[in-house]
Short mmCIF file of N, CA and C in Angstrom, two decimals:
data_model
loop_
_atom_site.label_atom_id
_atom_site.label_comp_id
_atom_site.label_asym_id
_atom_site.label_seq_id
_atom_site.Cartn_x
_atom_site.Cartn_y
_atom_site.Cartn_z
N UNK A 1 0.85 -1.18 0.00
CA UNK A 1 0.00 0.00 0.00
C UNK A 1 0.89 1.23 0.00
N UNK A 2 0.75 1.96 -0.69
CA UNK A 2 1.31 3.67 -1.07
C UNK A 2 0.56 4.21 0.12
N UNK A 3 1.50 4.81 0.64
CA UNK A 3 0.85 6.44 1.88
C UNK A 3 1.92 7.72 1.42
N UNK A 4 1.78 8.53 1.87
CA UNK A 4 2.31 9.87 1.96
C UNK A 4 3.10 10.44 3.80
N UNK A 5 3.77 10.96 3.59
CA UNK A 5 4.14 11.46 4.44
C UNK A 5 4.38 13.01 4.44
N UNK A 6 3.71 13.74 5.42
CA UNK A 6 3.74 15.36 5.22
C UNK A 6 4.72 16.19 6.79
N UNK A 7 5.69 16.96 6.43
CA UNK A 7 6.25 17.63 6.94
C UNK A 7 5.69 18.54 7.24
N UNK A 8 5.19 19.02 8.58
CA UNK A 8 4.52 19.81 9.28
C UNK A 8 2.65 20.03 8.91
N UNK A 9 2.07 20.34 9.76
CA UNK A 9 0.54 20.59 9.42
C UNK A 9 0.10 21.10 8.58
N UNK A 10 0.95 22.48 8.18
CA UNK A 10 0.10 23.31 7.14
C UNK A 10 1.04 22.80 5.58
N UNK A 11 1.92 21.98 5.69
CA UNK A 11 2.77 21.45 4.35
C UNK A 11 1.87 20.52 3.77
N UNK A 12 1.51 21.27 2.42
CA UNK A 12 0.70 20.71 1.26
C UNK A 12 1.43 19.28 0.62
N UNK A 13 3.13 19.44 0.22
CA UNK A 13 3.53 18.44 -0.47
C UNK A 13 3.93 17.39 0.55
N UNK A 14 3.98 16.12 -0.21
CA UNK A 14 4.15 14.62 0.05
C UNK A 14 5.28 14.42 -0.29
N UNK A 15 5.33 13.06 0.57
CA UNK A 15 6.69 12.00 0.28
C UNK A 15 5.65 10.97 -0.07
N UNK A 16 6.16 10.20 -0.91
CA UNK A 16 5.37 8.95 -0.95
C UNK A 16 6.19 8.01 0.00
N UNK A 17 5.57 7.53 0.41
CA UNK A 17 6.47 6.09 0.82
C UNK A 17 5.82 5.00 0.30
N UNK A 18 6.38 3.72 0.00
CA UNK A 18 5.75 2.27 -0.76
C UNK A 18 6.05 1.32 0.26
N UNK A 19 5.55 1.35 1.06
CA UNK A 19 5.20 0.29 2.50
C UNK A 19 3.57 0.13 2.91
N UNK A 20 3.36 -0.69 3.86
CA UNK A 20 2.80 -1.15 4.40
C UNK A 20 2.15 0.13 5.49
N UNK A 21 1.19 0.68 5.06
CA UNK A 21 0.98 1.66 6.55
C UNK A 21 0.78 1.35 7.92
N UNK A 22 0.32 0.03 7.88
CA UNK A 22 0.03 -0.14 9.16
C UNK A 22 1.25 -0.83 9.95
N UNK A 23 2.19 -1.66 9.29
CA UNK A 23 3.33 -1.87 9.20
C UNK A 23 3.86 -1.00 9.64
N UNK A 24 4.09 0.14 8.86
CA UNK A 24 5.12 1.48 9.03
C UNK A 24 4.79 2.08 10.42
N UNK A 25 3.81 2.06 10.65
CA UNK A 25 3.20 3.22 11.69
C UNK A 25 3.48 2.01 12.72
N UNK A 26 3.28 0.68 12.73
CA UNK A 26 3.53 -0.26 14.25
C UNK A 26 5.21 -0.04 14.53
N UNK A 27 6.24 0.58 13.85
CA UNK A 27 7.27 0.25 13.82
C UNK A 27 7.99 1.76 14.06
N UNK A 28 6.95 2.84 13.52
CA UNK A 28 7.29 4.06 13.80
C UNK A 28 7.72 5.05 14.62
N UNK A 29 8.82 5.55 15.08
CA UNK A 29 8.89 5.80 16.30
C UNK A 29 9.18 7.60 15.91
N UNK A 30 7.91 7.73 17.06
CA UNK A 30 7.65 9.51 16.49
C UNK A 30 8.81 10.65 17.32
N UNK A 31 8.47 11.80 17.08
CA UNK A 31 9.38 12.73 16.95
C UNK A 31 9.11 12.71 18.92
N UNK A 32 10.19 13.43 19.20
CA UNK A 32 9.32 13.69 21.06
C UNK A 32 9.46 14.98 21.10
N UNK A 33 7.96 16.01 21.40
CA UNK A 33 8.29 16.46 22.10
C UNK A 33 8.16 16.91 23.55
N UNK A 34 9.04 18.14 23.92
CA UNK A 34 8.59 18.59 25.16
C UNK A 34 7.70 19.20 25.40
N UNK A 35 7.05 18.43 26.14
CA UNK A 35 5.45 19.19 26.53
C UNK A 35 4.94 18.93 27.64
N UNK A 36 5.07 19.90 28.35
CA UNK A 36 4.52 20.12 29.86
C UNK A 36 3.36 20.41 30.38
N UNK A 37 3.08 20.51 31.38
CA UNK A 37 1.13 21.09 32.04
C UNK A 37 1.86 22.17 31.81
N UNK A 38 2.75 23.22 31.87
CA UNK A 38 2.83 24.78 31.66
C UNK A 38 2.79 25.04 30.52
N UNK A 39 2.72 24.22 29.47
CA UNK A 39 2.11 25.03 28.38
C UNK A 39 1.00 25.53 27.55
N UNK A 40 0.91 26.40 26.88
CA UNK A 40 -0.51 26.98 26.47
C UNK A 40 -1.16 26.01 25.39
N UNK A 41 -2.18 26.77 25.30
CA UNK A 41 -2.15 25.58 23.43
C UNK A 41 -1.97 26.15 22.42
N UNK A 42 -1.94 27.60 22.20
CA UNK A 42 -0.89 27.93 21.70
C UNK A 42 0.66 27.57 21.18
N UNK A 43 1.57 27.35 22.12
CA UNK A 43 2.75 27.33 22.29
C UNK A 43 2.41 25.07 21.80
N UNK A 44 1.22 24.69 22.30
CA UNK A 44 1.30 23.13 22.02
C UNK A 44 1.13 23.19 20.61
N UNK A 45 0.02 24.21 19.85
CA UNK A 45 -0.23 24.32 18.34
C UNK A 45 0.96 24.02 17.50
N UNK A 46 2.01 25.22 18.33
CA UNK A 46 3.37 25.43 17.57
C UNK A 46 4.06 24.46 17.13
N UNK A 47 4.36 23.48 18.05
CA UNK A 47 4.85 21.90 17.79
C UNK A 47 3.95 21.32 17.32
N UNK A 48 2.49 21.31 17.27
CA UNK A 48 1.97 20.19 16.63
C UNK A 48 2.01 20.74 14.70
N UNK A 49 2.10 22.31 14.65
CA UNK A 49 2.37 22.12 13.39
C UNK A 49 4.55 21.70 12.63
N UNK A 50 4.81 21.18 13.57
CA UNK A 50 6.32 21.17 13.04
C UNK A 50 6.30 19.51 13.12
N UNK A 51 5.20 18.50 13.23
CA UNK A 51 5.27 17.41 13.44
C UNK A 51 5.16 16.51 12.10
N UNK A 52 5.66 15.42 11.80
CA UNK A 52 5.41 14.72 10.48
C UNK A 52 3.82 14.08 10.45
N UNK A 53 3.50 14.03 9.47
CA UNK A 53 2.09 13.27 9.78
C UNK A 53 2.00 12.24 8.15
N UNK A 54 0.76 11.36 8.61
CA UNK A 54 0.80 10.40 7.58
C UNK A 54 0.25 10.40 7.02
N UNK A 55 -0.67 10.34 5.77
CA UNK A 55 -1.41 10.85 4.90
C UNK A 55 -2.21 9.06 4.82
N UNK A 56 -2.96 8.68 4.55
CA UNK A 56 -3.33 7.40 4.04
C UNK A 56 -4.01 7.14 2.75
N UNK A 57 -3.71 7.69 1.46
CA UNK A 57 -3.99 8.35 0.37
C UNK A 57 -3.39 8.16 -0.69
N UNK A 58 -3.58 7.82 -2.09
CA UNK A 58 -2.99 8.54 -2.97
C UNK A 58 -3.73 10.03 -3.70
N UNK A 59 -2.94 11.15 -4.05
CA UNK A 59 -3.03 12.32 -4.25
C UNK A 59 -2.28 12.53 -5.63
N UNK A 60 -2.64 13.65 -6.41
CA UNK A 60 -2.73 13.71 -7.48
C UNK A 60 -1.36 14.68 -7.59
N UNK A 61 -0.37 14.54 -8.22
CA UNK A 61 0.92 15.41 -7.76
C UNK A 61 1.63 15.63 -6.63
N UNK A 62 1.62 14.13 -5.52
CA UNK A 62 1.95 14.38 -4.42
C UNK A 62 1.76 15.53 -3.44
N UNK A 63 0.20 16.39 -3.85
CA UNK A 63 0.04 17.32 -2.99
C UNK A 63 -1.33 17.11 -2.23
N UNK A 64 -1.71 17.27 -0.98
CA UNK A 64 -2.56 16.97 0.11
C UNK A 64 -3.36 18.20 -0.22
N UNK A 65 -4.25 17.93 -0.91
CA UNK A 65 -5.80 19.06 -1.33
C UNK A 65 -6.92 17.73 -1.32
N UNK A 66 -8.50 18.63 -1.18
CA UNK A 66 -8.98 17.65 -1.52
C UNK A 66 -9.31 17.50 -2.92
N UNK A 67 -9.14 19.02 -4.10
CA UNK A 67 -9.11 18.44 -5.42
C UNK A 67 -7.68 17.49 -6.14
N UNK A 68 -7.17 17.13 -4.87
CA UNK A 68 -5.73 15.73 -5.33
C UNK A 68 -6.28 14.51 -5.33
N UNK A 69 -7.33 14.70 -4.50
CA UNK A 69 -7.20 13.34 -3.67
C UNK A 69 -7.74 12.58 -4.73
N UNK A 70 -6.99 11.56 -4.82
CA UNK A 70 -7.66 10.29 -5.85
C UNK A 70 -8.54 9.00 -5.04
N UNK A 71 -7.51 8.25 -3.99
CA UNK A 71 -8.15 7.48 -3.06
C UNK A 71 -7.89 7.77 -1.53
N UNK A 72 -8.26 6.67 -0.98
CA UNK A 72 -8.15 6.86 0.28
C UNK A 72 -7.90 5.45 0.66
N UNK A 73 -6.87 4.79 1.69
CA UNK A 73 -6.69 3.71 1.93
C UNK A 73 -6.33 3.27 3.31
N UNK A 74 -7.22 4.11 4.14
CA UNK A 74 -7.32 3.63 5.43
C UNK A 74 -8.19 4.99 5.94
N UNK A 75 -8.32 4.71 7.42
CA UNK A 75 -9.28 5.86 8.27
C UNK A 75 -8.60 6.31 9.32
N UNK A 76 -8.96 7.54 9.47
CA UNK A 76 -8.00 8.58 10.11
C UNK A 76 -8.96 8.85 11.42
N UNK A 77 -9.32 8.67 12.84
CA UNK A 77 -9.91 9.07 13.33
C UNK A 77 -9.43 10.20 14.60
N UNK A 78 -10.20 11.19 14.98
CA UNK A 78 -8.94 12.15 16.31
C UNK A 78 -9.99 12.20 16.99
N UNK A 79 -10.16 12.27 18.40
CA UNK A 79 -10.65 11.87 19.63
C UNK A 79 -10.11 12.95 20.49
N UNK A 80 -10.96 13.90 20.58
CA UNK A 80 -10.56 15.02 21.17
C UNK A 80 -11.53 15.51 22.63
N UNK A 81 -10.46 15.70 23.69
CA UNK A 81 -11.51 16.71 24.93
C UNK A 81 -12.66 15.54 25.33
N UNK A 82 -12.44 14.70 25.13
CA UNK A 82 -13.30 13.38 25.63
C UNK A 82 -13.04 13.16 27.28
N UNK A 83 -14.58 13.27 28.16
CA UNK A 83 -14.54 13.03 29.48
C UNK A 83 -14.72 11.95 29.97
N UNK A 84 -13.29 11.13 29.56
CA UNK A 84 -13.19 9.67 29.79
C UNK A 84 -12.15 9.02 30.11
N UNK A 85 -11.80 8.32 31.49
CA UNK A 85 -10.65 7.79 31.80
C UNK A 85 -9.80 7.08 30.66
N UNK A 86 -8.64 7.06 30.47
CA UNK A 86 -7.88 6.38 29.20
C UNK A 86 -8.54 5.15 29.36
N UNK A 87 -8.03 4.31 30.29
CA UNK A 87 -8.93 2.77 30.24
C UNK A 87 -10.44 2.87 29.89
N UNK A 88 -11.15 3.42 29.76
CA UNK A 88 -12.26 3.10 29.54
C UNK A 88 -12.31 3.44 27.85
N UNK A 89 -11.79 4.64 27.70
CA UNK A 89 -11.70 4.88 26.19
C UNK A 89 -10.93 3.70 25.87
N UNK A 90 -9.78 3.13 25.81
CA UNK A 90 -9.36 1.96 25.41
C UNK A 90 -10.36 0.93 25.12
N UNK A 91 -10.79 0.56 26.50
CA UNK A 91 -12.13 -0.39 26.32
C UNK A 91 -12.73 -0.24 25.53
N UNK A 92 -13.37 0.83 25.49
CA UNK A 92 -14.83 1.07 24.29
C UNK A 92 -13.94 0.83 22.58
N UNK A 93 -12.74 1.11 22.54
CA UNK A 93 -12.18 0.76 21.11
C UNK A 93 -11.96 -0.23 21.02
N UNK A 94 -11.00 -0.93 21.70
CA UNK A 94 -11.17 -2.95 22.05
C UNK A 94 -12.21 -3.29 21.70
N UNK A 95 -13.64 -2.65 22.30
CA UNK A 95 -15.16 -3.74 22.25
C UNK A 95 -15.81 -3.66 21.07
N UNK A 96 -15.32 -2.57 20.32
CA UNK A 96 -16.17 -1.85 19.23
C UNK A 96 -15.40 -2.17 17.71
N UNK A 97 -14.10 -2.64 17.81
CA UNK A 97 -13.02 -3.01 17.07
C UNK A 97 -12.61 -4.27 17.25
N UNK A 98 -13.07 -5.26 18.03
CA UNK A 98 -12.17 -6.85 18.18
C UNK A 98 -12.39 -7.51 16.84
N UNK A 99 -12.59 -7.32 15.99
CA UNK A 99 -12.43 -8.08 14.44
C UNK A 99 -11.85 -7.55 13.64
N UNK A 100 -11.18 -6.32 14.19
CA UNK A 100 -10.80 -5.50 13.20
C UNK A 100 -9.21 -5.24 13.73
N UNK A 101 -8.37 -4.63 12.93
CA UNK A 101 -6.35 -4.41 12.66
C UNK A 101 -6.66 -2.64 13.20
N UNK A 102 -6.05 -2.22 14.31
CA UNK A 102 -6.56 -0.59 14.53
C UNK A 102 -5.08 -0.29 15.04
N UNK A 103 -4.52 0.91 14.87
CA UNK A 103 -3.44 1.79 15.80
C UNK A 103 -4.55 2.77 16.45
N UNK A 104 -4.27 2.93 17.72
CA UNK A 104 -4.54 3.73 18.68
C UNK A 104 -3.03 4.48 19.36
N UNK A 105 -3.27 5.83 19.31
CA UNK A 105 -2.28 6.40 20.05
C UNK A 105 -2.37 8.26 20.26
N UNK A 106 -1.58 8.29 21.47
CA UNK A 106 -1.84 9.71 21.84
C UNK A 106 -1.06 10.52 20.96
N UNK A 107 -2.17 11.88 20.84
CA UNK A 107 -1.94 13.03 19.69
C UNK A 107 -0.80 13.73 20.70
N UNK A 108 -0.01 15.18 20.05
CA UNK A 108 0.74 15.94 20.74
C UNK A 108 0.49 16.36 22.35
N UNK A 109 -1.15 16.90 22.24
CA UNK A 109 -1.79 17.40 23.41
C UNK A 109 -2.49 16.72 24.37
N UNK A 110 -1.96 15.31 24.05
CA UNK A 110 -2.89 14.03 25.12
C UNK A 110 -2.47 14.71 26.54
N UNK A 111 -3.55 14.94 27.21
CA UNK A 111 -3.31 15.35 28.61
C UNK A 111 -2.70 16.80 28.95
N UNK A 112 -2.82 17.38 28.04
CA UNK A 112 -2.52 18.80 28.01
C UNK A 112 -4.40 19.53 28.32
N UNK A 113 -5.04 19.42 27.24
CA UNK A 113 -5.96 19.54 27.10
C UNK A 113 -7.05 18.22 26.75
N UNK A 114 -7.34 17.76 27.92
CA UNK A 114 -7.97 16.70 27.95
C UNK A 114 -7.52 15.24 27.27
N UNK A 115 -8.17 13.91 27.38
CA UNK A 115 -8.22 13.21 26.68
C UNK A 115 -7.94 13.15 24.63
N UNK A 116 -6.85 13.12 24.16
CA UNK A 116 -6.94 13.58 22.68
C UNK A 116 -5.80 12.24 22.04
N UNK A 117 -6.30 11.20 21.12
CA UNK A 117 -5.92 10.25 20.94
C UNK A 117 -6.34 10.64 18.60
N UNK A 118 -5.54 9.41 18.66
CA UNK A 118 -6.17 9.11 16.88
C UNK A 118 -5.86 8.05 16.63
N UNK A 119 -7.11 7.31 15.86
CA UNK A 119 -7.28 6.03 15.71
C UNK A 119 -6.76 5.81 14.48
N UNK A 120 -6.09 4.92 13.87
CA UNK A 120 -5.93 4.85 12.59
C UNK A 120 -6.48 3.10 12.11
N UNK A 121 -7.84 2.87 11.27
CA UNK A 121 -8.05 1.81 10.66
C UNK A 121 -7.87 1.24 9.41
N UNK A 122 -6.57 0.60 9.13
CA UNK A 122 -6.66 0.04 7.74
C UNK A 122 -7.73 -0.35 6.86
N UNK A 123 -7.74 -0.05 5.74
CA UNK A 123 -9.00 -0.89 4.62
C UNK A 123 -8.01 -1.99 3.60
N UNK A 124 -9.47 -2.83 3.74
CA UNK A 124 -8.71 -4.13 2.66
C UNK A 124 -8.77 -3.69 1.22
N UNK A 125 -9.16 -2.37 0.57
CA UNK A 125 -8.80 -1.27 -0.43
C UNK A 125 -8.92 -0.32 -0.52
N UNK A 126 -8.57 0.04 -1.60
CA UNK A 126 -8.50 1.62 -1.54
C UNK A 126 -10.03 2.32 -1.49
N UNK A 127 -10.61 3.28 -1.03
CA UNK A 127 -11.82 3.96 -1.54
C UNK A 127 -11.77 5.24 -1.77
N UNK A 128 -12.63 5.44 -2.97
CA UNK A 128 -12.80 7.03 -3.39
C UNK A 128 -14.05 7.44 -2.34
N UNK A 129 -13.66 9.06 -2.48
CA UNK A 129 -14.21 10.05 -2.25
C UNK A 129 -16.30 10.13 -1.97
N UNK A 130 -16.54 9.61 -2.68
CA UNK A 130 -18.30 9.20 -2.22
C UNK A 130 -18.37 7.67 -1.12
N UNK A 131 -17.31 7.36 -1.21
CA UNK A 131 -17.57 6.13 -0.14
C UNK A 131 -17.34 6.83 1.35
N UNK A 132 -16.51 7.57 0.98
CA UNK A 132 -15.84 8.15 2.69
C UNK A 132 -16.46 8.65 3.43
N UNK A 133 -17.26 9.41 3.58
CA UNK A 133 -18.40 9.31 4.70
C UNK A 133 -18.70 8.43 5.16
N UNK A 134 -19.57 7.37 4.06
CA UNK A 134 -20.88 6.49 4.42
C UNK A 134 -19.73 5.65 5.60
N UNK A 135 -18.53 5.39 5.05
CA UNK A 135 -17.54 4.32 5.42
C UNK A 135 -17.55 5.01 6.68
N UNK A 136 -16.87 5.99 7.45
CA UNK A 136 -16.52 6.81 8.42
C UNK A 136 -17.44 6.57 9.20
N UNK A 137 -18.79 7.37 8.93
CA UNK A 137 -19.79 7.59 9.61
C UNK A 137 -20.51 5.76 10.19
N UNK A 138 -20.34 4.61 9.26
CA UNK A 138 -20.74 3.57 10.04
C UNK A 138 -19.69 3.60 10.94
N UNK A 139 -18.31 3.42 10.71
CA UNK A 139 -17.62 2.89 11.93
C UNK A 139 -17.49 3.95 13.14
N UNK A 140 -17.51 5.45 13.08
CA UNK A 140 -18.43 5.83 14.07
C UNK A 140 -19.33 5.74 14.85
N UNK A 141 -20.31 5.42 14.15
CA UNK A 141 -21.42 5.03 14.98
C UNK A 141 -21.15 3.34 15.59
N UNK A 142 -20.30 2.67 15.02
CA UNK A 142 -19.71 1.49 15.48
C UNK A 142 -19.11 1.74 17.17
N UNK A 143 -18.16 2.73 17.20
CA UNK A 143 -17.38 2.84 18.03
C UNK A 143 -18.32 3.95 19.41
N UNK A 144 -19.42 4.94 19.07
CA UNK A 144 -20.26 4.96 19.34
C UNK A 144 -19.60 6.31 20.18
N UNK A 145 -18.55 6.98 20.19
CA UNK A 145 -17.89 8.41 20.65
C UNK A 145 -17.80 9.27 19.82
N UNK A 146 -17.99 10.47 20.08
CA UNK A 146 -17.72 11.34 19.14
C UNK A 146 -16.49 11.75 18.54
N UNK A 147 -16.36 12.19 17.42
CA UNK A 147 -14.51 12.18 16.98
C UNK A 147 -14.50 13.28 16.00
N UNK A 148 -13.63 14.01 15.80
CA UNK A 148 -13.36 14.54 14.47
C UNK A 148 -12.38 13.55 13.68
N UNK A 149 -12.70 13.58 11.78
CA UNK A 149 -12.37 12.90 11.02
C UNK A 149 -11.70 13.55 9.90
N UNK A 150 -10.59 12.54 9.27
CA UNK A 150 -9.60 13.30 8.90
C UNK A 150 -9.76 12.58 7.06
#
């Protein structure tokens, strides 16, 4: 499977990489940074836009728009400000996901500003652009929390 890789938040262009995403990302070992309860979210924004991120996509000129986007080959989910002990959020993704291949892991601001995680679910292909909702929105309502979707 083809993914992309993007240098900082607001960076439009791609790397392709030709691996395995879910592969890549179990093996991935992210940037660290320092981030304390004294900081703003502001000052957390700052680092979260200097962070690499993964695209799960092919795009039309290696650039991250949505008039690029050709497919889509996995699901991006972010779990934000949720009033829920980590174990229990764990749980509810375990119970709502046991048939299914998922990365779970904390965003920049996990515990800065609340509970803030992103799920990432492989697909057994690629899908365009009219599937991605319907697709999203069932396994949402699967998992049964509210999320922003990427």
């Amino acid at each position: 499977m083809v993914f992309s890789m993007v240098d900082g938040l607001t960076n439009n262009k791609m790397t392709v990489v030709n691996e395995d995403i879910f592969d890549y990302l179990i093996q991935y070992g992210p940037s660290k940074f320092p981030v304390d309860d004294s900081y703003t979210k502001e000052q957390a924004d700052k680092l979260k836009h200097k962070a690499s991120y993964v695209v799960a996509g092919i795009f039309d000129n290696n650039t991250r728009t949505e008039t690029e986007l050709h497919q889509k080959s996995g699901i991006f989910l972010d779990y934000d400000d949720l009033d829920l002990m980590v174990t229990v959020f764990q749980a509810k993704i375990k119970e709502a996901l046991s048939n299914v291949s998922f990365i779970c892991y904390p965003t920049i601001k996990n515990n800065l500003f609340g509970l803030r995680y992103r799920l990432f679910i492989p697909t057994d292909r690629p899908f365009i652009e009219d599937e991605n909702k319907r697709l999203i929105q069932n396994v949402v309502n699967k998992i049964g929390l509210p999320c922003d979707w990427c």
